[in-house]
mmCIF file of C-alpha atoms in Angstrom:
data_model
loop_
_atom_site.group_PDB
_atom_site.id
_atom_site.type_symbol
_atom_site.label_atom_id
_atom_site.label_comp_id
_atom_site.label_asym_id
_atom_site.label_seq_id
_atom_site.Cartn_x
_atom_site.Cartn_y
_atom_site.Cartn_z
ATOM 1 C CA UNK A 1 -17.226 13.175 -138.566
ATOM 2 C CA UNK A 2 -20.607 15.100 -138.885
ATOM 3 C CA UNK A 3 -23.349 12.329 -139.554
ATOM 4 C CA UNK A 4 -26.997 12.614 -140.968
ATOM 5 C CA UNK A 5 -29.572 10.421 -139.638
ATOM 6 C CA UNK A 6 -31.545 9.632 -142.667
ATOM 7 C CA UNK A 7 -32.333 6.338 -142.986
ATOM 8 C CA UNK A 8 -33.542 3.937 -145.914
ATOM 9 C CA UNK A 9 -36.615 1.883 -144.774
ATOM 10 C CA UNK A 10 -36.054 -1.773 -145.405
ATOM 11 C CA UNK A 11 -38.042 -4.807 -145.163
ATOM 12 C CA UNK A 12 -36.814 -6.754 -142.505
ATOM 13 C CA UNK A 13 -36.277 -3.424 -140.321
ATOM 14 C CA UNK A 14 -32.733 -3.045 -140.807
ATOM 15 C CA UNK A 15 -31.916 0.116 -141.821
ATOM 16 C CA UNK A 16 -28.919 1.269 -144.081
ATOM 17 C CA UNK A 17 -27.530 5.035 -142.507
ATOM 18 C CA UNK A 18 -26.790 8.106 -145.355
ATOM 19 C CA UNK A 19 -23.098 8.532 -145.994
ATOM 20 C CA UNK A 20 -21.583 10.678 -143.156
ATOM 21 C CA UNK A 21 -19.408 12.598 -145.573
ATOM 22 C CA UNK A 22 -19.713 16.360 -145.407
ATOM 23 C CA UNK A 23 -20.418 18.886 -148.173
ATOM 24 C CA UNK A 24 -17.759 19.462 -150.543
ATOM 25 C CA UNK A 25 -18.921 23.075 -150.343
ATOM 26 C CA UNK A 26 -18.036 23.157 -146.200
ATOM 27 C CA UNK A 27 -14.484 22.061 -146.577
ATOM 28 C CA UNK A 28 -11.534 25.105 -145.397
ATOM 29 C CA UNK A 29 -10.413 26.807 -148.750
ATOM 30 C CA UNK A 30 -6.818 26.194 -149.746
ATOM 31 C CA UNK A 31 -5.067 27.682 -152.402
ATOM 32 C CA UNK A 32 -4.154 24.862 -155.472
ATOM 33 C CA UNK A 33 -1.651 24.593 -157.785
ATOM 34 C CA UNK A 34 -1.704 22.196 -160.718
ATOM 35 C CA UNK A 35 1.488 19.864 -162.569
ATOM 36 C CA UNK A 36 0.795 18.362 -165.681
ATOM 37 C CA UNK A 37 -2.875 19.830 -167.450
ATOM 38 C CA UNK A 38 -3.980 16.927 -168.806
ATOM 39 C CA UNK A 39 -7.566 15.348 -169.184
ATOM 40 C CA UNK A 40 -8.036 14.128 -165.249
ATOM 41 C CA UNK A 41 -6.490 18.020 -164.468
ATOM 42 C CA UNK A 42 -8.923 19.360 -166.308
ATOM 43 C CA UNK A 43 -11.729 17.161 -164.585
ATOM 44 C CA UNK A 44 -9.964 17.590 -160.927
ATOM 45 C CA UNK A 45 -10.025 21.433 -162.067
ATOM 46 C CA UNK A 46 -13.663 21.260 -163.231
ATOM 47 C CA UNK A 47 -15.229 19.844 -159.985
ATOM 48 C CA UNK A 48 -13.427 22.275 -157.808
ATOM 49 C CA UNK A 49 -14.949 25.234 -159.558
ATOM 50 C CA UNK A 50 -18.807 23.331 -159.677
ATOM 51 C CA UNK A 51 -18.670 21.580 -156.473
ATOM 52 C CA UNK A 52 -16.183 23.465 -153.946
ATOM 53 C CA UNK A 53 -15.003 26.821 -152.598
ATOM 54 C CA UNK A 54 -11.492 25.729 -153.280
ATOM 55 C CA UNK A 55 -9.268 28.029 -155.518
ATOM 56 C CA UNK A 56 -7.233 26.774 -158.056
ATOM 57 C CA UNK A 57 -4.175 29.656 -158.252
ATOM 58 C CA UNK A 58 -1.475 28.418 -160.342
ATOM 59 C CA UNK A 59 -0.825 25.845 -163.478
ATOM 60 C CA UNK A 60 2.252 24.626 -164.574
ATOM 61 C CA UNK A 61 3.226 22.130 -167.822
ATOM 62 C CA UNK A 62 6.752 22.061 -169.221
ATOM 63 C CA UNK A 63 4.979 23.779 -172.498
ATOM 64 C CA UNK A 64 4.075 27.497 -171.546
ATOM 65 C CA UNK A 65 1.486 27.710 -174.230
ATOM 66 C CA UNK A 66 -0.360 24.774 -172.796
ATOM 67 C CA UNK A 67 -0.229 26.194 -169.245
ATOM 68 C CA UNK A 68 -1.677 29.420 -170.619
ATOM 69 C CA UNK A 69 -4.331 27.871 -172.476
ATOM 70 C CA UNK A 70 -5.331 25.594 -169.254
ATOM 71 C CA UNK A 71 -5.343 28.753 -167.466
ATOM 72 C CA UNK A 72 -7.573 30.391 -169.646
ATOM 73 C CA UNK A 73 -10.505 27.529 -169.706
ATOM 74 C CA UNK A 74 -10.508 27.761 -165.881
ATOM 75 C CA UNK A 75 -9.711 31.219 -165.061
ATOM 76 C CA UNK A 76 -5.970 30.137 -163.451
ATOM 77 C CA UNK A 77 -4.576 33.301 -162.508
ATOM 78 C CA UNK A 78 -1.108 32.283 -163.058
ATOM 79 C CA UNK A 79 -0.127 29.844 -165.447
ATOM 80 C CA UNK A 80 4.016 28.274 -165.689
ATOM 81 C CA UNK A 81 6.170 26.655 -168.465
ATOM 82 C CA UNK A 82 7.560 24.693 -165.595
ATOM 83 C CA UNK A 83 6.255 22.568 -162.604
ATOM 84 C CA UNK A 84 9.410 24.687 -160.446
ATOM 85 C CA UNK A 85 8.222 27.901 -160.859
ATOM 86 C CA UNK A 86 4.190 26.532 -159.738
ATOM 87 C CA UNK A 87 6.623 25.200 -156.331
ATOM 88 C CA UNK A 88 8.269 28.366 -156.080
ATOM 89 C CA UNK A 89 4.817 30.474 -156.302
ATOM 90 C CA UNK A 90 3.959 31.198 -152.275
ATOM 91 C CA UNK A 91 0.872 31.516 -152.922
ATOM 92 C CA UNK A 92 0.123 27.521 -153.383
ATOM 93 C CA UNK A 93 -0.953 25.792 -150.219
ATOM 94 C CA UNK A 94 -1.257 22.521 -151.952
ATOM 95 C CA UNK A 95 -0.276 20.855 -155.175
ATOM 96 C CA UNK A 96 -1.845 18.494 -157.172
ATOM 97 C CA UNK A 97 0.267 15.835 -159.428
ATOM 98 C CA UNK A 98 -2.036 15.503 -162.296
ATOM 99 C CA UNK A 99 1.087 13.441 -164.333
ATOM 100 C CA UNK A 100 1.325 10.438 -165.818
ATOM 101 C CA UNK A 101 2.585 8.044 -162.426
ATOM 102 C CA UNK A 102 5.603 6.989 -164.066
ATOM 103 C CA UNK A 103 6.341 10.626 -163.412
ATOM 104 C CA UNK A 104 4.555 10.516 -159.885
ATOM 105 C CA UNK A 105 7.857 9.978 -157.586
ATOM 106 C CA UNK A 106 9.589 13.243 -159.329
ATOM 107 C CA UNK A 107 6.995 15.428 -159.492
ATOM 108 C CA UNK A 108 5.841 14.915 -156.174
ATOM 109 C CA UNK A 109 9.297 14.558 -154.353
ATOM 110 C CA UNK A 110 9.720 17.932 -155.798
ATOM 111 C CA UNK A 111 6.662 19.660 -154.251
ATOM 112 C CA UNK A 112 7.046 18.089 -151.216
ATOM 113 C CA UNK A 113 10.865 19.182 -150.689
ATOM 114 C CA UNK A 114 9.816 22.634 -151.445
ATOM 115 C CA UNK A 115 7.353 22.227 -148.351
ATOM 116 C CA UNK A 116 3.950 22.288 -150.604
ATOM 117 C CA UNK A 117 1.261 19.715 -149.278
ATOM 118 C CA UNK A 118 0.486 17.051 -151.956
ATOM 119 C CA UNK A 119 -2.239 15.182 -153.631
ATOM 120 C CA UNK A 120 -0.943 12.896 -155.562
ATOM 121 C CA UNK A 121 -3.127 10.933 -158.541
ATOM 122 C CA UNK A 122 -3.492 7.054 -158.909
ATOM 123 C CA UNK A 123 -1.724 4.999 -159.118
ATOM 124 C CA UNK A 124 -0.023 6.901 -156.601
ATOM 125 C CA UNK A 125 3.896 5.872 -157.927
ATOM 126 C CA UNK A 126 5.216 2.735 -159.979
ATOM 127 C CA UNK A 127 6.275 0.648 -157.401
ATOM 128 C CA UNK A 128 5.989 0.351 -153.344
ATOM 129 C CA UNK A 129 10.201 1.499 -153.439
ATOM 130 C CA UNK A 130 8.972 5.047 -154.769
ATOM 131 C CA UNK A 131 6.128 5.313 -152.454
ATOM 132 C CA UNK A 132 8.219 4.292 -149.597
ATOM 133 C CA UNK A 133 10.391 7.229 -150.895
ATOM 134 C CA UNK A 134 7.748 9.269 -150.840
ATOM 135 C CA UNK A 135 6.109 8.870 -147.642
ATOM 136 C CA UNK A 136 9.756 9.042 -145.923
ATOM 137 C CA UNK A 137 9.984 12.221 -147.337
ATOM 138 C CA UNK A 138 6.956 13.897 -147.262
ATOM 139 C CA UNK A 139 6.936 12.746 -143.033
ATOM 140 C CA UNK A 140 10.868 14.129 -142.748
ATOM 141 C CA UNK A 141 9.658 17.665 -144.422
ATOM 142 C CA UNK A 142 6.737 17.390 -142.132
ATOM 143 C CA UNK A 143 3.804 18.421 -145.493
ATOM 144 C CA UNK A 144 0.309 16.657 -146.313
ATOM 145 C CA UNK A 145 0.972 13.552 -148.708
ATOM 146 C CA UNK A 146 -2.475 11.278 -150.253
ATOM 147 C CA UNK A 147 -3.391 9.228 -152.859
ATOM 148 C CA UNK A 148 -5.741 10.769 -154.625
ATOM 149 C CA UNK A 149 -7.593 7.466 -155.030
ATOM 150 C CA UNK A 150 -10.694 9.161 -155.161
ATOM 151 C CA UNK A 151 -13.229 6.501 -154.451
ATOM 152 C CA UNK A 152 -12.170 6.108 -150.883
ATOM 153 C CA UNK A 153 -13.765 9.259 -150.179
ATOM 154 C CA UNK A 154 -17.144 9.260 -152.347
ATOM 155 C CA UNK A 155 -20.463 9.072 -149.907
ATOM 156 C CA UNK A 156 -20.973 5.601 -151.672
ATOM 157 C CA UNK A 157 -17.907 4.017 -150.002
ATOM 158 C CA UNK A 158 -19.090 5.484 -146.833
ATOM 159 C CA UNK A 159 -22.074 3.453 -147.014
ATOM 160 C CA UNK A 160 -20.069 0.354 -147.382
ATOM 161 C CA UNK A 161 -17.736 1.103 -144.650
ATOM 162 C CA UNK A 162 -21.042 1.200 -142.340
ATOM 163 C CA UNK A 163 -22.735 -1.885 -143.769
ATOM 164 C CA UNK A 164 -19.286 -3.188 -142.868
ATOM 165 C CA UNK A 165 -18.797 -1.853 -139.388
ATOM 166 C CA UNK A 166 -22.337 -2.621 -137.839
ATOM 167 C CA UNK A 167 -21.819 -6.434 -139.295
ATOM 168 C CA UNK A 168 -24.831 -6.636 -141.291
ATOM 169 C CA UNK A 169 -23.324 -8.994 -143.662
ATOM 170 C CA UNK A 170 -22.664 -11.343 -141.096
ATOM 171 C CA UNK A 171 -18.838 -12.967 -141.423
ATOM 172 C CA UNK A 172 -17.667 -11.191 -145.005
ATOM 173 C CA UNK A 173 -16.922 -14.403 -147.592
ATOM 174 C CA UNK A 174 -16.271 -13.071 -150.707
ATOM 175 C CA UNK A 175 -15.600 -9.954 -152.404
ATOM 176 C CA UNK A 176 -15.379 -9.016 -155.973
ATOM 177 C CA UNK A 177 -14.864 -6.226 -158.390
ATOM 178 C CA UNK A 178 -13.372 -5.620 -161.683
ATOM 179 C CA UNK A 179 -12.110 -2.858 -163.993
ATOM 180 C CA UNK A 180 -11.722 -3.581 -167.565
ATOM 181 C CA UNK A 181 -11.549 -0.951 -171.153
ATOM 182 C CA UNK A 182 -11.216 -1.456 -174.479
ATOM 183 C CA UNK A 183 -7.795 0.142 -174.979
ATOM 184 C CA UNK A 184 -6.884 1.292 -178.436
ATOM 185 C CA UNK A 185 -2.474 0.955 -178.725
ATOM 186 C CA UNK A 186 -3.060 3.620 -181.332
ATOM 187 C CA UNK A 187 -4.544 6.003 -179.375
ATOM 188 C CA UNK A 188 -3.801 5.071 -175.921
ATOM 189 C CA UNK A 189 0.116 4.834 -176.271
ATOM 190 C CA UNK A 190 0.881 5.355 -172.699
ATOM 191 C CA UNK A 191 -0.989 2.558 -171.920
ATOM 192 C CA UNK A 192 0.900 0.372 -173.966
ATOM 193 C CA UNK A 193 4.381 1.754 -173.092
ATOM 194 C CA UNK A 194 6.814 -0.080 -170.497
ATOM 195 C CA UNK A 195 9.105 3.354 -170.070
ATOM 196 C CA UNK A 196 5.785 5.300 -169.019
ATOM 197 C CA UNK A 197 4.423 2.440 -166.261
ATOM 198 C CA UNK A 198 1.620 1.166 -168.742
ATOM 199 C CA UNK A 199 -0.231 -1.517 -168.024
ATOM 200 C CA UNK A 200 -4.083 -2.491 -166.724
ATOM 201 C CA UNK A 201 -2.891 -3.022 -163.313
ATOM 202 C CA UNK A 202 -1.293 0.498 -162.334
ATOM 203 C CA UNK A 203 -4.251 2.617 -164.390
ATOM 204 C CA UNK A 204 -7.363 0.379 -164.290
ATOM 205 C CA UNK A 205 -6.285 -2.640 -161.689
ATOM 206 C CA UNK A 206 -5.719 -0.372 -158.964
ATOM 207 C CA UNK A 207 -9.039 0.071 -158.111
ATOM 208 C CA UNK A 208 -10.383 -3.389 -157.214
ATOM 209 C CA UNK A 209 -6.879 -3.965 -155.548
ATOM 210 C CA UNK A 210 -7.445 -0.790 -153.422
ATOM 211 C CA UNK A 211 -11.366 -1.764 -152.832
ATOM 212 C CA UNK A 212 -10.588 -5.709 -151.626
ATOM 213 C CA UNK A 213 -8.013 -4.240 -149.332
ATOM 214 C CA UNK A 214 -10.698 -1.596 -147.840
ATOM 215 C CA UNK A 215 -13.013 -4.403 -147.585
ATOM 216 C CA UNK A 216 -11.311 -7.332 -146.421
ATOM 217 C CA UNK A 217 -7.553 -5.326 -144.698
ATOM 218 C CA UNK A 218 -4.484 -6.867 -145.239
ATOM 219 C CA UNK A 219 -4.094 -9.148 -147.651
ATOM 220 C CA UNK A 220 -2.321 -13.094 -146.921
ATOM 221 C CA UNK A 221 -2.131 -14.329 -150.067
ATOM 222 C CA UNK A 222 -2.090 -13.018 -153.324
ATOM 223 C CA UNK A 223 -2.065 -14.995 -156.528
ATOM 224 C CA UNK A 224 -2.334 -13.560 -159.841
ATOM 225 C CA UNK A 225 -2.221 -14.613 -163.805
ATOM 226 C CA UNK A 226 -2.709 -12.852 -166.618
ATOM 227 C CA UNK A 227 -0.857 -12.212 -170.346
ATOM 228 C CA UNK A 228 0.992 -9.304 -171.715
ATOM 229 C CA UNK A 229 0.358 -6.964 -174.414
ATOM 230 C CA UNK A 230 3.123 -7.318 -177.852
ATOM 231 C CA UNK A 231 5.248 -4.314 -175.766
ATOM 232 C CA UNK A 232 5.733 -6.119 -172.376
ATOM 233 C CA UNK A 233 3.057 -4.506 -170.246
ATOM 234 C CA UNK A 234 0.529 -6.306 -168.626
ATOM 235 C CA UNK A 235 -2.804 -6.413 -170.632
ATOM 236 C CA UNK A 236 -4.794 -8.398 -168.449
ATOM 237 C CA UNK A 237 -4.993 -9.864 -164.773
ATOM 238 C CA UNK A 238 -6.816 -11.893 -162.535
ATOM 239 C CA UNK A 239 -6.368 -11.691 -159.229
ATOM 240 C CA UNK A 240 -7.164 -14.017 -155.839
ATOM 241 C CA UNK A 241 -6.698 -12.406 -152.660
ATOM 242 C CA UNK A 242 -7.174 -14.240 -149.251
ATOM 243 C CA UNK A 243 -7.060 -12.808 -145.519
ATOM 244 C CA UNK A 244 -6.238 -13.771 -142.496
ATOM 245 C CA UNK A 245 -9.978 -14.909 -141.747
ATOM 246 C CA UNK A 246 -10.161 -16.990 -144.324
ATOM 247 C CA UNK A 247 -12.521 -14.638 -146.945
ATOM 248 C CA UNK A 248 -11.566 -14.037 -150.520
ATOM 249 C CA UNK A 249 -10.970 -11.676 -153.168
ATOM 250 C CA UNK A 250 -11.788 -11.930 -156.763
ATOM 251 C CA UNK A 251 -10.437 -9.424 -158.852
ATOM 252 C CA UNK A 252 -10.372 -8.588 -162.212
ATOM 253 C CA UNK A 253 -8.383 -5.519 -165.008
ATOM 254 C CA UNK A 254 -8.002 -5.824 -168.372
ATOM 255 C CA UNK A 255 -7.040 -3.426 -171.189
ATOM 256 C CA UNK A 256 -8.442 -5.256 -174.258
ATOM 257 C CA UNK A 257 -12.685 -5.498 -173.165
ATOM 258 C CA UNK A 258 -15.201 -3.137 -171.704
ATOM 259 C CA UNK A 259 -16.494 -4.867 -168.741
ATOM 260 C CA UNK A 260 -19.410 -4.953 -166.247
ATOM 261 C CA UNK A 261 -16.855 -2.725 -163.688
ATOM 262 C CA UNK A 262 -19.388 -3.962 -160.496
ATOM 263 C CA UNK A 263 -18.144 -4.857 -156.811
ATOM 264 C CA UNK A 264 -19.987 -6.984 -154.706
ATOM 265 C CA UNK A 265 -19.100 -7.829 -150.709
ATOM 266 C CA UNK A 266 -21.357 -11.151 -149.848
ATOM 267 C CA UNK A 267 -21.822 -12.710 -146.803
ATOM 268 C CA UNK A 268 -22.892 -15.127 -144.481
ATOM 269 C CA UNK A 269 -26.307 -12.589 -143.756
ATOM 270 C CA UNK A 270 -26.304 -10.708 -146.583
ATOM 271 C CA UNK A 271 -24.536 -9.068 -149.882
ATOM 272 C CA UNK A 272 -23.563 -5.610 -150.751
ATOM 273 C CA UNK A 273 -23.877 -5.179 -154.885
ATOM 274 C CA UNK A 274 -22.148 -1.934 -156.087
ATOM 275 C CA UNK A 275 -23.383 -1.011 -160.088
ATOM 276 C CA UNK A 276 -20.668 -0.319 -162.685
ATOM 277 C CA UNK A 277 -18.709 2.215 -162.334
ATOM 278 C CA UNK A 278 -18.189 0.877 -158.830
ATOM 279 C CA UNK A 279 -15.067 3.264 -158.309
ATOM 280 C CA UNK A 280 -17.374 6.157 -159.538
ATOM 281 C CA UNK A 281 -20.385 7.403 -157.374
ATOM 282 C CA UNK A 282 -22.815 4.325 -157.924
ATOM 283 C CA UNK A 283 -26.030 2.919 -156.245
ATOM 284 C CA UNK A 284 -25.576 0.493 -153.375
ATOM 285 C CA UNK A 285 -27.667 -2.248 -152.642
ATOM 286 C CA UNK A 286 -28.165 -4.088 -149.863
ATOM 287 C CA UNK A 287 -29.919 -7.696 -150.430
ATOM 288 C CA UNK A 288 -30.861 -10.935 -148.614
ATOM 289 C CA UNK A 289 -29.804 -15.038 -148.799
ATOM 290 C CA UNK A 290 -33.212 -15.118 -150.746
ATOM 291 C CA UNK A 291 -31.746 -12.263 -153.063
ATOM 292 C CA UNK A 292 -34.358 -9.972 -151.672
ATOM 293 C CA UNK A 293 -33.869 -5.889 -151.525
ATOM 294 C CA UNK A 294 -33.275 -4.601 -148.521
ATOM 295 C CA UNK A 295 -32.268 -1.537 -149.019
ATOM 296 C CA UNK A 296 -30.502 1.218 -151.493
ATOM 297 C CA UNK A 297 -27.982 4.298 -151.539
ATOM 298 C CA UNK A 298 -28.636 6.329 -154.380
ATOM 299 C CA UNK A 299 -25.935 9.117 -154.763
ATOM 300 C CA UNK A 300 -26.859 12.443 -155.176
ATOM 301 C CA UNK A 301 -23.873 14.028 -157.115
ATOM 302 C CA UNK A 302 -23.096 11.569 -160.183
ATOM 303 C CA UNK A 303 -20.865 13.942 -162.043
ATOM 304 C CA UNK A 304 -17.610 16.201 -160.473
ATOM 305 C CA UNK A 305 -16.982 12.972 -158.122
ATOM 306 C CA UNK A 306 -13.248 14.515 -157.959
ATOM 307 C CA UNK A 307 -14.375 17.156 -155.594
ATOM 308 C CA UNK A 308 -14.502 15.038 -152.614
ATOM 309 C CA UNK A 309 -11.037 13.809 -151.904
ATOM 310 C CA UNK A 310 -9.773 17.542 -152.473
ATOM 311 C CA UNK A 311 -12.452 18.647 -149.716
ATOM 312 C CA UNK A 312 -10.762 15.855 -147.648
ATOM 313 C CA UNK A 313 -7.261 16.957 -148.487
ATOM 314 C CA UNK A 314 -8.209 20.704 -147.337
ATOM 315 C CA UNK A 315 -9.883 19.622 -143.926
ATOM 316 C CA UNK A 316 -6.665 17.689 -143.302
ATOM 317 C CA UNK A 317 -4.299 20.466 -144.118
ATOM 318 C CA UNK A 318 -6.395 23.019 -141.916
ATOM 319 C CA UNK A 319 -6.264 20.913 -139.174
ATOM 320 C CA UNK A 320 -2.589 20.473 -139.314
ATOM 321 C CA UNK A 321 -3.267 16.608 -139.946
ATOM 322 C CA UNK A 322 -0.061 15.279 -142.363
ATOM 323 C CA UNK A 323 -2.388 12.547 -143.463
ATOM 324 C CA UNK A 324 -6.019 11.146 -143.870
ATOM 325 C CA UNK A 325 -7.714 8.544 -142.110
ATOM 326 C CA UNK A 326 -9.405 7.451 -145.005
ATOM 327 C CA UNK A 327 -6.343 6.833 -147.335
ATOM 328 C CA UNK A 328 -3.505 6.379 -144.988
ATOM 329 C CA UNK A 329 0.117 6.503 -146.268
ATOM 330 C CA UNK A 330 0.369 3.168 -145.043
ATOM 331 C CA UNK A 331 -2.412 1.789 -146.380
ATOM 332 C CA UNK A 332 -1.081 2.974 -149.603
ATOM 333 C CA UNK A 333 1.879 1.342 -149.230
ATOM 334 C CA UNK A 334 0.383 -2.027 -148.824
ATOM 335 C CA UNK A 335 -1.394 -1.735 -152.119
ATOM 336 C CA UNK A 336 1.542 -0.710 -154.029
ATOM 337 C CA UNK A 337 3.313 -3.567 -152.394
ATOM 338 C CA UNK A 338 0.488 -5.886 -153.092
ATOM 339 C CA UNK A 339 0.628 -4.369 -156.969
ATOM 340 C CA UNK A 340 4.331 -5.135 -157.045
ATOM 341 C CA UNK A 341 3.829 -8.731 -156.205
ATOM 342 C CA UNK A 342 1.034 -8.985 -158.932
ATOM 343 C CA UNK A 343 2.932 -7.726 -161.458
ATOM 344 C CA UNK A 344 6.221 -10.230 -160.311
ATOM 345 C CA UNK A 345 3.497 -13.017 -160.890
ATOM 346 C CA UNK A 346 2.324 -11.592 -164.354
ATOM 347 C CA UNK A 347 6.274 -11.095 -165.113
ATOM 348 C CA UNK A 348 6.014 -7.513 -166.088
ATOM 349 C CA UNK A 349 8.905 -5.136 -164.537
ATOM 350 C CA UNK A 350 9.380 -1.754 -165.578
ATOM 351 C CA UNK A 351 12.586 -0.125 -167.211
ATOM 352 C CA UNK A 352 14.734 1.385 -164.763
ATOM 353 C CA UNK A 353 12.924 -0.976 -162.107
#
């Protein structure tokens, strides 16, 4: 991967390297189609068109009118009342599966049996059962398949992955990180609905899960509590994490309170604090046992964050690469596995489950 050498002078003479990840703008162009025009569509769709040379060529939402209407705000040039005909259109390279992810197994089991590469949003299915499904299938057909967990690819988490790799935090101890909104059942029904995979954990909880397991790998205990909302979902979680070394994770969702949403990595040398929105692009710091700074990553880009796993997807698909180093299928699997067991602890299961 191309790397810059710019370097942050810090006081001790350590020095923190710039996030190797390339320009959006450099990535191969592939042709995009789009199921399900919701709100993170239209914000996938948005930093495309600001940030990227990718083309967006086809939109599809079981209601015509809506597909047309999408298509209009972006400048689609063709626009479905159904996600089959946006899998039957040739000219769409890849698709992405903007749905709800108690639709995520259908939508994107369709795509990929119809031989379309697939980006697939978080949480990337319900359970680890459907993303086993998933990955079996999208491997047999031979297509692209990632969750489209998009802070594994922001320059941000680069940063921490380097930190990581040249041991500058000495043995790794602790991490934390949290996700928590203020959730509204009145206007944030899919949230609070068991039939459409609600929940903190699978929209909100995700995200420190996914970060503790990119920080500390595979995970050798897991113990959760937490409460449920009046429908049966789970409304809030906390979460310990150990691995095989012996460091933990702290973790934190919650539907009902707006909280800090920080990550920190601390250890025996040093800590990494990430601000809130950690999962968004965010200044890194890098301090000292005495709490000193050592060092900051400031991002650039703080807006269109989207664009960067889609630039990741297309350098995979041009290089005939079926998956990405950064979010691995199986890596992906161990998190949904490692949501599954939370959940079991919290005693939320899913209908149909």
């Amino acid at each position: 991967m191309p790397q810059t050498r710019r370097t942050d002078e810090l006081m001790d003479g350590t020095a923190l390297t710039a996030p190797r990840t390339p320009s959006p703008r450099d990535a191969p162009v592939l042709r995009w189609g789009v199921i399900a025009p919701g709100g993170i569509a239209a914000s996938f769709v948005e930093a495309l068109r600001t940030h990227t040379g990718q083309r967006v060529v086809a939109v599809g939402s079981r209601d015509a009118d809506r597909a047309r209407a999408f298509a209009g705000r972006f400048g689609i040039p063709a626009a479905y009342g159904s996600y089959a005909e946006v899998l039957d259109d040739a000219q769409v390279d890849i698709v992405y599966i903007a749905s709800p992810h108690s639709e995520h197994h259908a939508h994107a089991l369709m795509a990929i049996q119809a031989g379309k590469h697939v980006l697939v949003e978080k949480a990337f299915t319900r359970n680890a059962v459907e993303a086993e499904q998933l990955t079996t299938a999208a491997r047999r057909q031979g297509v692209f398949c990632m969750e489209a967990m998009w802070t594994r690819f922001l320059p941000h988490m680069d940063v921490v992955r380097q930190v990581l790799d040249l041991g500058l935090l000495g043995d790794v101890l602790t991490v934390t990180a949290d996700h928590g909104q203020f959730m509204n059942p009145r206007t944030a029904y899919r949230l609070f609905a068991p039939e459409l995979a609600g929940g903190a954990l699978l929209d909100l909880g995700v995200y420190p899960v996914s970060f503790a397991w990119m920080v500390l790998g595979p995970f050798a205990s897991i113990t959760a509590v937490g409460d449920t909302t009046d429908t049966g979902v789970d409304a809030q979680a906390s979460i310990v994490v150990t691995n095989d070394a012996g460091a933990h994770g702290l973790l934190n969702t919650t539907l009902h309170a707006r909280t800090p949403t920080t990550a920190s990595v601390s250890g025996t040398r040093a800590r990494l604090e990430i601000e809130g929105d950690f999962y968004a692009p965010a200044t890194v710091r890098l301090v000292n046992r005495s709490n000193e700074p050592l060092g900051c990553h400031v991002p650039v880009l703080r807006e269109g964050g989207l664009c960067y796993e889609a630039a990741e997807a297309a350098r995979c698909v041009a290089a005939g690469r079926l998956e990405s180093d950064l979010m691995p299928l199986e890596e992906t699997l161990r998190v949904m596995r490692a949501l599954d067991r939370i959940r079991a602890d919290l005693g939320v299961s899913f209908p149909s489950e």
